[in-house]
Short mmCIF file of C-alpha atoms in Angstrom, two decimals:
data_model
loop_
_atom_site.label_atom_id
_atom_site.label_comp_id
_atom_site.label_asym_id
_atom_site.label_seq_id
_atom_site.Cartn_x
_atom_site.Cartn_y
_atom_site.Cartn_z
CA PHE A 1 0.07 0.06 -0.03
CA PHE A 2 2.76 2.37 1.09
CA LEU A 3 4.74 1.63 -2.23
CA MET A 4 1.60 2.14 -4.32
CA ASN A 5 0.90 5.39 -2.69
CA LYS A 6 4.58 6.45 -3.40
CA LEU A 7 4.19 5.32 -6.95
CA ILE A 8 1.19 7.42 -7.47
CA SER A 9 2.77 10.28 -5.89
CA ASN A 10 5.80 10.24 -8.09
CA ILE A 11 3.67 9.97 -11.25
CA SER A 12 1.74 12.97 -10.21
CA LYS A 13 4.97 14.95 -9.95
CA ILE A 14 5.74 14.48 -13.74
CA GLY A 15 3.60 17.48 -14.50
CA TRP A 16 0.63 16.21 -16.28
CA ARG A 17 -2.17 18.74 -16.67
CA PHE A 18 -5.07 16.96 -18.14
CA ASP A 19 -8.30 18.71 -19.22
CA ASN A 20 -10.17 16.20 -21.32
CA THR A 21 -12.73 18.12 -23.35
CA TYR A 22 -13.22 15.72 -26.36
CA ALA A 23 -14.35 13.04 -23.90
CA ARG A 24 -17.27 15.44 -23.19
CA LEU A 25 -18.68 15.15 -26.57
CA PRO A 26 -21.55 12.98 -27.63
CA GLU A 27 -20.99 9.34 -26.93
CA ILE A 28 -21.52 8.37 -30.66
CA MET A 29 -18.14 10.05 -31.48
CA LEU A 30 -16.01 7.95 -29.30
CA SER A 31 -15.58 4.82 -27.22
CA ARG A 32 -14.23 4.70 -23.65
CA ILE A 33 -11.51 2.02 -23.49
CA ALA A 34 -8.20 1.49 -21.78
CA PRO A 35 -4.90 0.17 -23.33
CA LEU A 36 -4.59 -3.54 -23.03
CA PRO A 37 -1.96 -4.74 -20.69
CA VAL A 38 1.28 -5.93 -22.23
CA LYS A 39 3.67 -8.66 -21.18
CA ASP A 40 7.04 -7.06 -20.51
CA PRO A 41 7.40 -3.37 -21.71
CA LYS A 42 10.89 -1.88 -22.37
CA LEU A 43 11.65 1.64 -23.41
CA VAL A 44 13.38 1.87 -26.79
CA ILE A 45 13.59 5.64 -27.20
CA PHE A 46 12.40 8.74 -25.31
CA ASN A 47 12.14 12.26 -26.74
CA HIS A 48 13.68 14.40 -23.98
CA ASN A 49 13.28 17.62 -25.96
CA LEU A 50 9.74 17.16 -26.57
CA SER A 51 9.12 16.31 -22.90
CA LYS A 52 10.64 19.58 -21.85
CA GLU A 53 8.54 21.35 -24.54
CA LEU A 54 5.42 19.90 -22.90
CA GLY A 55 6.60 20.88 -19.44
CA LEU A 56 6.98 17.25 -18.29
CA ASP A 57 9.69 15.84 -16.06
CA PHE A 58 9.97 12.09 -16.02
CA SER A 59 13.16 12.18 -14.04
CA VAL A 60 10.92 12.08 -10.92
CA VAL A 61 10.12 8.44 -11.42
CA GLU A 62 12.28 5.42 -11.56
CA ASP A 63 13.65 4.58 -14.98
CA ASN A 64 12.21 1.10 -14.66
CA LEU A 65 8.80 2.61 -14.44
CA LEU A 66 8.97 4.48 -17.71
CA PRO A 67 8.21 1.53 -19.91
CA SER A 68 4.96 0.79 -17.86
CA ILE A 69 4.00 4.49 -18.24
CA PHE A 70 4.34 4.47 -21.99
CA ALA A 71 2.78 1.17 -22.40
CA GLY A 72 -0.41 2.29 -20.64
CA SER A 73 0.02 0.13 -17.71
CA LEU A 74 0.65 3.08 -15.27
CA LEU A 75 -1.84 5.80 -16.34
CA PRO A 76 -1.96 9.26 -14.84
CA GLN A 77 -4.76 9.76 -12.40
CA GLU A 78 -6.49 12.43 -14.61
CA SER A 79 -6.24 10.62 -17.80
CA GLU A 80 -9.51 9.58 -19.55
CA CYS A 81 -8.90 7.01 -22.30
CA ILE A 82 -10.92 7.20 -25.52
CA ALA A 83 -10.80 5.84 -29.06
CA GLN A 84 -12.29 8.15 -31.51
CA ALA A 85 -14.78 7.32 -34.29
CA TYR A 86 -14.26 8.83 -37.73
CA ALA A 87 -14.83 7.87 -41.38
CA GLY A 88 -12.80 8.51 -44.45
CA HIS A 89 -12.30 8.30 -48.19
CA GLN A 90 -9.53 5.81 -48.71
CA PHE A 91 -8.14 5.93 -52.31
CA GLY A 92 -11.56 7.51 -53.27
CA TYR A 93 -13.77 4.99 -51.59
CA PHE A 94 -15.83 5.90 -48.47
CA THR A 95 -15.71 3.76 -45.43
CA MET A 96 -16.48 4.16 -41.72
CA LEU A 97 -13.37 3.82 -39.53
CA GLY A 98 -12.06 4.91 -36.22
CA ASP A 99 -9.00 4.43 -33.87
CA GLY A 100 -8.62 0.73 -34.48
CA ARG A 101 -5.29 0.55 -32.60
CA ALA A 102 -4.91 3.89 -30.91
CA ILE A 103 -6.14 5.31 -27.68
CA ILE A 104 -6.00 8.97 -26.61
CA ILE A 105 -5.31 8.95 -22.83
CA GLY A 106 -6.16 12.67 -22.41
CA GLU A 107 -5.57 16.31 -23.35
CA HIS A 108 -2.45 17.81 -21.59
CA LEU A 109 -2.11 21.54 -21.27
CA THR A 110 1.50 22.78 -21.43
CA LYS A 111 2.76 25.65 -19.18
CA ASN A 112 1.71 28.14 -21.77
CA ASN A 113 -1.71 26.46 -22.00
CA LYS A 114 -1.19 24.84 -25.39
CA ARG A 115 -3.52 21.93 -25.65
CA VAL A 116 -2.18 18.71 -26.99
CA ASP A 117 -3.64 15.06 -27.30
CA ILE A 118 -1.41 12.34 -25.75
CA GLN A 119 -2.19 9.16 -27.75
CA PHE A 120 -0.82 5.61 -27.54
CA LYS A 121 -0.57 3.87 -30.92
CA GLY A 122 -0.51 0.18 -30.95
CA SER A 123 -2.15 -0.09 -27.54
CA GLY A 124 -4.68 -2.91 -28.40
CA LYS A 125 -8.08 -3.54 -29.88
CA THR A 126 -10.94 -0.94 -29.76
CA PRO A 127 -14.45 -1.09 -31.06
CA TYR A 128 -13.20 0.08 -34.40
CA SER A 129 -10.43 -2.44 -34.87
CA ARG A 130 -12.68 -4.72 -37.07
CA ASN A 131 -10.63 -7.79 -37.81
CA ALA A 132 -7.33 -6.35 -36.76
CA ASP A 133 -5.36 -7.00 -33.52
CA GLY A 134 -5.01 -3.41 -32.42
CA ARG A 135 -1.18 -3.77 -32.18
CA ALA A 136 1.80 -2.32 -34.02
CA ALA A 137 5.19 -3.57 -34.84
CA LEU A 138 8.48 -1.98 -33.71
CA GLY A 139 9.67 -1.00 -37.15
CA PRO A 140 6.66 1.21 -38.19
CA MET A 141 6.64 2.89 -34.79
CA LEU A 142 10.26 3.71 -34.91
CA ARG A 143 9.76 4.84 -38.66
CA GLU A 144 6.92 7.31 -37.47
CA TYR A 145 9.07 8.56 -34.64
CA ILE A 146 12.12 9.38 -36.83
CA ILE A 147 10.17 10.89 -39.71
CA SER A 148 7.80 12.96 -37.69
CA GLU A 149 10.85 14.36 -35.68
CA ALA A 150 12.51 14.95 -39.16
CA MET A 151 9.58 16.98 -40.43
CA HIS A 152 9.43 18.88 -37.16
CA GLY A 153 13.21 19.65 -37.73
CA LEU A 154 12.30 20.85 -41.20
CA GLY A 155 9.80 23.34 -39.73
CA ILE A 156 6.75 21.41 -41.13
CA SER A 157 3.65 21.32 -39.23
CA THR A 158 3.37 17.72 -37.66
CA THR A 159 2.40 15.41 -34.97
CA ARG A 160 5.21 14.56 -32.64
CA SER A 161 6.66 11.47 -31.16
CA LEU A 162 7.32 11.30 -27.46
CA ALA A 163 8.37 7.60 -26.83
CA VAL A 164 8.38 4.11 -28.18
CA VAL A 165 8.35 0.97 -26.12
CA THR A 166 8.45 -2.65 -27.00
CA THR A 167 5.71 -4.87 -25.60
CA GLY A 168 7.55 -8.19 -24.99
CA GLU A 169 5.18 -9.72 -27.33
CA ASN A 170 5.15 -10.50 -31.05
CA VAL A 171 2.63 -9.25 -33.53
CA ILE A 172 1.90 -11.55 -36.46
CA ARG A 173 2.01 -10.05 -39.90
CA GLU A 174 3.78 -11.91 -42.85
CA THR A 175 6.13 -12.95 -40.16
CA PRO A 176 6.33 -12.50 -36.45
CA LEU A 177 7.61 -9.10 -35.48
CA PRO A 178 8.31 -7.46 -32.08
CA GLY A 179 5.31 -5.46 -30.81
CA ALA A 180 5.64 -1.77 -29.97
CA ILE A 181 3.71 1.18 -28.80
CA LEU A 182 4.33 4.73 -29.87
CA THR A 183 3.21 7.73 -27.79
CA ARG A 184 2.10 10.38 -30.25
CA VAL A 185 1.51 14.05 -29.51
CA ALA A 186 -0.89 16.21 -31.66
CA ALA A 187 -2.65 19.52 -31.56
CA SER A 188 -5.77 17.22 -31.86
CA HIS A 189 -6.92 14.18 -33.85
CA ILE A 190 -9.89 15.90 -35.33
CA ARG A 191 -9.86 14.96 -39.01
CA VAL A 192 -11.85 15.77 -42.18
CA GLY A 193 -13.06 12.19 -41.65
CA THR A 194 -14.39 13.14 -38.20
CA PHE A 195 -16.76 15.52 -39.81
CA GLN A 196 -17.53 12.88 -42.39
CA TYR A 197 -18.50 10.49 -39.63
CA VAL A 198 -20.83 12.86 -38.01
CA THR A 199 -22.43 13.83 -41.30
CA MET A 200 -23.22 10.25 -42.04
CA GLN A 201 -25.14 9.98 -38.78
CA ASP A 202 -27.55 12.59 -40.23
CA ASP A 203 -27.52 14.33 -36.75
CA ILE A 204 -27.40 18.15 -37.08
CA LYS A 205 -27.20 18.55 -33.48
CA THR A 206 -23.93 16.52 -33.19
CA LEU A 207 -22.53 18.14 -36.26
CA LYS A 208 -23.05 21.65 -34.57
CA THR A 209 -21.45 20.34 -31.42
CA LEU A 210 -18.34 19.12 -33.23
CA PHE A 211 -18.11 22.26 -35.30
CA ASN A 212 -18.48 24.53 -32.25
CA TYR A 213 -15.85 22.29 -30.44
CA THR A 214 -13.51 22.72 -33.31
CA ILE A 215 -13.83 26.37 -33.42
CA ASN A 216 -13.38 26.64 -29.57
CA ARG A 217 -10.33 24.37 -29.72
CA HIS A 218 -8.47 25.47 -32.85
CA TYR A 219 -9.81 28.78 -34.14
CA PRO A 220 -11.55 30.81 -31.38
CA GLU A 221 -10.77 33.97 -33.68
CA LEU A 222 -13.49 32.76 -35.98
CA LYS A 223 -16.21 33.34 -33.37
CA ASP A 224 -16.94 36.94 -34.49
CA SER A 225 -17.23 35.69 -38.25
CA ASN A 226 -20.43 36.41 -39.96
CA ASN A 227 -20.30 32.82 -41.34
CA GLN A 228 -18.20 30.78 -39.09
CA ALA A 229 -18.58 27.66 -41.14
CA LEU A 230 -17.28 29.35 -44.32
CA SER A 231 -14.42 30.92 -42.37
CA LEU A 232 -13.54 27.45 -40.96
CA LEU A 233 -13.40 26.13 -44.52
CA LYS A 234 -11.11 28.98 -45.63
CA ILE A 235 -8.82 28.79 -42.80
CA VAL A 236 -8.47 24.96 -43.03
CA MET A 237 -7.89 25.33 -46.71
CA GLU A 238 -5.16 27.94 -45.98
CA LYS A 239 -3.50 25.63 -43.50
CA GLN A 240 -3.64 22.72 -45.88
CA ILE A 241 -2.14 24.73 -48.75
CA LYS A 242 0.74 25.86 -46.39
CA LEU A 243 1.29 22.18 -45.43
CA VAL A 244 1.40 20.54 -48.89
CA THR A 245 3.56 23.41 -50.13
CA ASP A 246 6.05 22.50 -47.41
CA TRP A 247 5.83 18.79 -48.45
CA MET A 248 6.49 19.88 -52.01
CA ARG A 249 9.42 22.14 -50.92
CA VAL A 250 11.30 19.17 -49.33
CA GLY A 251 10.28 16.50 -51.81
CA PHE A 252 8.00 14.76 -49.01
CA ILE A 253 5.31 12.17 -50.35
CA HIS A 254 2.85 11.50 -47.76
CA GLY A 255 1.57 8.44 -49.58
CA VAL A 256 -1.82 7.86 -48.01
CA MET A 257 -3.71 11.19 -48.29
CA ASN A 258 -6.99 9.68 -47.25
CA THR A 259 -9.59 12.20 -45.73
CA ASP A 260 -9.05 10.46 -42.31
CA ASN A 261 -5.41 11.52 -42.57
CA MET A 262 -6.20 15.25 -43.10
CA THR A 263 -6.43 17.10 -39.79
CA VAL A 264 -8.30 20.35 -39.37
CA SER A 265 -5.32 21.71 -37.36
CA GLY A 266 -3.10 21.38 -40.48
CA GLU A 267 -0.67 19.01 -38.95
CA THR A 268 0.87 16.17 -41.03
CA ILE A 269 -0.36 12.98 -39.40
CA ASP A 270 0.15 9.09 -40.03
CA TYR A 271 3.65 8.20 -41.49
CA GLY A 272 2.81 4.86 -42.87
CA PRO A 273 3.93 4.71 -46.59
CA CYS A 274 5.49 8.08 -46.71
CA ALA A 275 8.94 8.85 -48.10
CA PHE A 276 11.30 11.46 -49.46
CA MET A 277 12.10 11.79 -53.14
CA ASP A 278 15.77 11.48 -54.23
CA ASN A 279 15.98 12.03 -57.98
CA TYR A 280 13.31 14.56 -59.03
CA ASN A 281 10.40 12.94 -60.77
CA PRO A 282 7.05 14.44 -60.27
CA GLU A 283 5.30 11.03 -60.68
CA THR A 284 7.17 9.41 -57.81
CA VAL A 285 5.18 6.98 -55.76
CA PHE A 286 6.53 4.78 -53.01
CA SER A 287 3.46 3.15 -51.60
CA SER A 288 2.91 -0.39 -52.43
CA ILE A 289 -0.83 -0.05 -52.56
CA ASP A 290 -0.97 3.15 -54.67
CA GLN A 291 -0.96 1.29 -57.97
CA HIS A 292 -2.30 4.21 -59.99
CA GLY A 293 -0.34 7.16 -58.43
CA ARG A 294 -3.32 8.79 -56.85
CA TYR A 295 -1.05 10.10 -54.04
CA ALA A 296 2.16 10.80 -56.15
CA TYR A 297 4.30 13.75 -55.61
CA PHE A 298 2.72 15.92 -58.25
CA ASN A 299 -0.79 14.86 -57.33
CA GLN A 300 -0.67 15.97 -53.73
CA PRO A 301 -1.98 19.54 -54.23
CA GLY A 302 -4.97 18.21 -56.33
CA ILE A 303 -5.86 15.50 -53.73
CA THR A 304 -5.64 18.25 -50.91
CA LYS A 305 -8.21 20.16 -52.85
CA TRP A 306 -10.31 16.97 -53.36
CA ASN A 307 -10.26 16.30 -49.64
CA LEU A 308 -11.11 19.84 -48.76
CA ALA A 309 -14.16 19.41 -51.10
CA ARG A 310 -15.22 16.49 -49.01
CA PHE A 311 -14.78 18.69 -45.85
CA ALA A 312 -16.87 21.44 -47.42
CA GLU A 313 -19.68 18.90 -48.17
CA THR A 314 -19.94 18.24 -44.36
CA LEU A 315 -20.11 22.00 -43.57
CA LEU A 316 -23.03 22.76 -46.07
CA PRO A 317 -25.98 22.73 -43.48
CA LEU A 318 -23.92 25.19 -41.32
CA ILE A 319 -22.82 27.53 -44.34
CA ASN A 320 -26.43 28.27 -45.42
CA ASN A 321 -29.93 26.75 -44.67
CA ASP A 322 -30.52 26.84 -48.41
CA LYS A 323 -28.58 23.83 -49.68
CA ASP A 324 -28.22 25.32 -53.22
CA LYS A 325 -26.76 28.49 -51.87
CA ALA A 326 -24.59 26.62 -49.49
CA ILE A 327 -23.20 24.61 -52.50
CA ASP A 328 -22.56 27.72 -54.46
CA ILE A 329 -20.79 29.38 -51.60
CA ALA A 330 -18.68 26.42 -50.75
CA SER A 331 -17.80 25.70 -54.39
CA LYS A 332 -16.46 29.24 -54.99
CA THR A 333 -14.23 28.79 -51.93
CA ILE A 334 -12.94 25.41 -53.10
CA ASN A 335 -12.49 26.57 -56.71
CA SER A 336 -10.16 29.37 -55.39
CA PHE A 337 -7.69 26.54 -54.25
CA GLY A 338 -5.74 26.51 -57.56
CA THR A 339 -5.02 30.17 -57.56
CA LEU A 340 -4.06 30.31 -53.78
CA TYR A 341 -1.94 27.20 -54.03
CA LYS A 342 -0.02 28.45 -57.09
CA LYS A 343 0.77 31.70 -55.36
CA CYS A 344 2.13 29.88 -52.29
CA TRP A 345 4.07 27.43 -54.45
CA LEU A 346 5.66 30.16 -56.49
CA GLU A 347 6.63 32.08 -53.26
CA MET A 348 8.17 28.99 -51.92
CA MET A 349 10.11 28.17 -55.14
CA ARG A 350 11.26 31.82 -55.32
CA LYS A 351 12.72 31.25 -51.82
CA LYS A 352 14.37 27.99 -52.74
CA LEU A 353 16.16 29.88 -55.62
CA GLY A 354 16.92 32.97 -53.48
CA LEU A 355 14.86 35.27 -55.64
CA LEU A 356 13.56 38.56 -54.23
CA GLY A 357 10.47 40.24 -55.42
CA GLU A 358 8.52 38.99 -58.49
CA ASP A 359 9.25 38.75 -62.04
CA SER A 360 7.10 37.68 -65.01
CA LYS A 361 9.60 35.12 -66.09
CA ASP A 362 9.91 33.48 -62.71
CA GLU A 363 7.53 30.58 -63.35
CA ASN A 364 9.22 29.67 -66.52
CA LEU A 365 12.61 29.77 -64.83
CA ILE A 366 11.38 27.56 -62.00
CA ILE A 367 9.74 25.10 -64.44
CA ASP A 368 12.81 24.95 -66.73
CA LEU A 369 14.97 23.74 -63.72
CA LEU A 370 12.50 21.29 -62.54
CA SER A 371 12.24 19.93 -66.21
CA TRP A 372 16.05 19.72 -66.40
CA MET A 373 16.18 17.88 -63.03
CA HIS A 374 13.54 15.41 -64.33
CA GLN A 375 15.23 14.77 -67.56
CA ASN A 376 18.59 14.39 -66.00
CA LYS A 377 17.48 12.33 -62.84
CA ALA A 378 19.09 15.00 -60.68
CA ASP A 379 18.83 14.74 -56.99
CA TYR A 380 16.07 17.17 -55.80
CA THR A 381 17.73 18.28 -52.35
CA ASN A 382 21.23 18.22 -53.56
CA THR A 383 20.51 20.46 -56.60
CA PHE A 384 19.50 23.26 -54.36
CA CYS A 385 22.44 22.62 -52.09
CA PHE A 386 24.71 22.89 -55.07
CA LEU A 387 23.16 26.25 -56.02
CA MET A 388 23.92 27.32 -52.49
CA ASN A 389 27.62 26.51 -53.25
CA GLU A 390 27.69 23.38 -51.08
CA ASN A 391 30.31 21.08 -52.26
CA ILE A 392 28.19 18.03 -53.12
CA GLN A 393 30.20 15.06 -54.13
CA GLU A 394 29.38 13.33 -57.37
CA ASN A 395 28.17 16.73 -58.81
CA LYS A 396 29.47 16.10 -62.44
CA ILE A 397 25.93 16.26 -63.52
CA TYR A 398 26.01 20.01 -62.94
CA ASN A 399 28.57 20.37 -65.80
CA ASN A 400 25.68 19.58 -68.03
CA GLN A 401 25.25 22.30 -70.75
CA GLY A 402 21.59 22.61 -70.14
CA PHE A 403 22.16 23.31 -66.41
CA ILE A 404 24.99 25.75 -67.24
CA SER A 405 22.70 27.59 -69.50
CA TRP A 406 19.84 27.57 -66.99
CA LYS A 407 22.22 28.74 -64.26
CA GLN A 408 23.25 31.78 -66.32
CA GLN A 409 19.62 32.96 -66.55
CA TRP A 410 19.08 32.28 -62.84
CA GLN A 411 22.06 34.47 -61.94
CA GLU A 412 20.67 37.28 -64.20
CA ARG A 413 17.46 37.12 -62.25
CA LEU A 414 19.22 37.22 -58.91
CA LYS A 415 20.43 40.81 -59.70
CA LEU A 416 16.91 42.16 -59.72
CA HIS A 417 15.03 44.04 -56.81
CA ASN A 418 18.24 45.20 -55.04
CA ASN A 419 19.18 41.61 -54.29
CA SER A 420 22.79 40.64 -53.32
CA PRO A 421 24.47 37.33 -53.02
CA GLU A 422 24.25 37.50 -49.24
CA LYS A 423 20.54 38.12 -49.27
CA SER A 424 19.95 35.21 -51.76
CA LEU A 425 22.16 32.84 -49.89
CA LYS A 426 20.41 33.63 -46.53
CA LEU A 427 17.00 33.07 -48.04
CA MET A 428 18.03 29.80 -49.73
CA CYS A 429 19.64 28.39 -46.56
CA SER A 430 16.32 29.03 -44.69
CA VAL A 431 14.24 26.72 -46.88
CA ASN A 432 16.59 24.29 -48.50
CA PRO A 433 17.67 21.45 -46.19
CA MET A 434 21.18 20.09 -46.37
CA VAL A 435 19.87 16.72 -45.20
CA ILE A 436 16.57 14.94 -45.33
CA ALA A 437 15.48 11.54 -43.97
CA ARG A 438 16.50 9.70 -47.13
CA ASN A 439 14.74 6.47 -47.57
CA HIS A 440 17.80 4.07 -47.65
CA LYS A 441 19.24 5.85 -44.60
CA VAL A 442 15.90 5.39 -42.72
CA GLU A 443 15.92 1.71 -43.69
CA GLU A 444 19.46 1.36 -42.48
CA VAL A 445 18.95 2.72 -39.11
CA LEU A 446 15.66 0.93 -38.58
CA LYS A 447 17.43 -2.46 -39.48
CA GLU A 448 20.03 -1.80 -36.88
CA ALA A 449 17.41 -0.71 -34.36
CA ASN A 450 15.29 -3.87 -34.94
CA ASN A 451 18.56 -5.76 -34.04
CA GLY A 452 18.89 -3.81 -30.80
CA ASN A 453 21.50 -1.22 -31.86
CA LEU A 454 20.01 2.26 -31.45
CA ASN A 455 23.23 4.10 -32.10
CA PRO A 456 22.84 4.68 -35.74
CA PHE A 457 19.12 5.77 -35.17
CA ASN A 458 20.08 8.30 -32.53
CA ASP A 459 23.05 9.61 -34.61
CA PHE A 460 20.56 10.21 -37.65
CA LEU A 461 18.10 11.79 -35.36
CA LYS A 462 20.61 14.21 -34.10
CA VAL A 463 21.44 15.42 -37.68
CA LEU A 464 17.82 15.67 -38.57
CA GLU A 465 17.13 18.02 -35.63
CA LYS A 466 19.06 20.80 -37.52
CA PRO A 467 18.62 19.94 -41.25
CA TYR A 468 19.43 23.46 -42.56
CA GLU A 469 22.82 23.54 -40.81
CA LYS A 470 26.12 22.08 -41.94
CA GLN A 471 27.06 19.53 -39.35
CA THR A 472 30.09 17.22 -38.85
CA LYS A 473 28.07 14.19 -39.93
CA THR A 474 25.89 15.75 -42.53
CA ASN A 475 27.92 14.24 -45.44
CA ASN A 476 27.07 10.74 -44.27
CA TYR A 477 23.47 11.46 -45.00
CA GLN A 478 23.51 13.51 -48.21
CA PHE A 479 23.97 10.87 -50.78
CA PRO A 480 20.93 9.39 -52.57
CA ALA A 481 20.71 5.65 -52.73
CA GLN A 482 22.77 3.93 -55.37
CA SER A 483 20.92 3.05 -58.61
CA SER A 484 19.07 -0.23 -58.34
CA GLU A 485 16.62 -2.09 -60.47
CA LYS A 486 14.58 -2.97 -57.32
CA LYS A 487 12.00 -0.19 -56.87
CA TYR A 488 11.84 1.17 -53.19
CA GLN A 489 8.51 0.55 -51.74
CA THR A 490 6.88 1.66 -48.47
CA PHE A 491 3.91 -0.01 -46.64
CA CYS A 492 0.99 0.86 -44.40
CA GLY A 493 2.95 -1.01 -41.80
CA THR A 494 0.70 -2.08 -38.87
#
């Protein structure tokens, strides 16, 4: 009894501040369920930096208790475990879904009152698991950890990873694999698919409840809007345009842009078949199940618009009581996507090239470079590094006459708008990473981690924390994979 009280006391000193508002929503939107016990949890990796950002101090508990905390065996007193219900268009087909292997233990308030979901991924079956086991394998959880933290380092809006533990039990996929649980941190897990789920219930009261909750949680500044629903659609569209433009900036391919993987907060979520592009090819697809390139690199803006149109459909009853008027209003907003995205994309590409101001020939200059990169199979990341005067090995490709001719045009453009070499370089260095989570390097460190060696994983993470800076070990991660006839594929790893 004394030891139990001491244990509870120590856990309470970690600094959790739970205020679980989503759990107060209508019961149809969630299920109350606790994580399933695991056999022998062991801590694999813990994010000390994120812990500090959250205002949490796990040093107050014994190290041997950390695995139980992140496996869900020792839950904070104020936690309130739920699995969320949602729906989604997966590869264009609608289906009812939900947190089949994830449980939110509560909403934590940081010291500056920022609200975040704390979620266990791989914590066991829920009412939404269907025929799945609700568990996760170590490899995919470590993959989400490293890529979500890489995205954070790149300055791209994303969910974060706090910890990974092994469960001491195997999960059965094609072969037995070590089971694991990821602790994920997100601004929220409200998705386009959450609104789709409520819309399918044909319950306007619950829709209004979810809508008001979303406004209160994420966009309280919209409360004074004359048409809050339309304003929500517009601001979510702005967030998603910014997000996908950032993906395009670094050559990131999400791989599974279903509506249940689009958050209203504008965070990148779910890192299953995602990957980074080496050689520039707009048709690049890595996902093993994306046979027709629906979520290919160059299709990401169009799919974002498509997903936003599905979001708009859910808001129609709140935009205007007259359905025809609501459709007309929403359509005008969605149809403005192309113009807004192009403006955002051009601004981003100008920064990558260090161009100040605007010039009527900028778009052609940008497209000519991308076309040359595509035709010559140039590395996307390293080409911009080369333009920043970085000494990239194996750079003979840049002796190509086509590139030299383009570079001369670019250098003439750099002289406009009171620009200087110093200004251009500073601008380019702010948006062009020296290093990304290259796929072959991710696979290398995951292979070592699965064999119990976390050193390469941690070394890679360290470099990915500051991708825009030249670091001692940067060169080790700058080279694309060697040419191979075998196509690199990613999977929705469960």
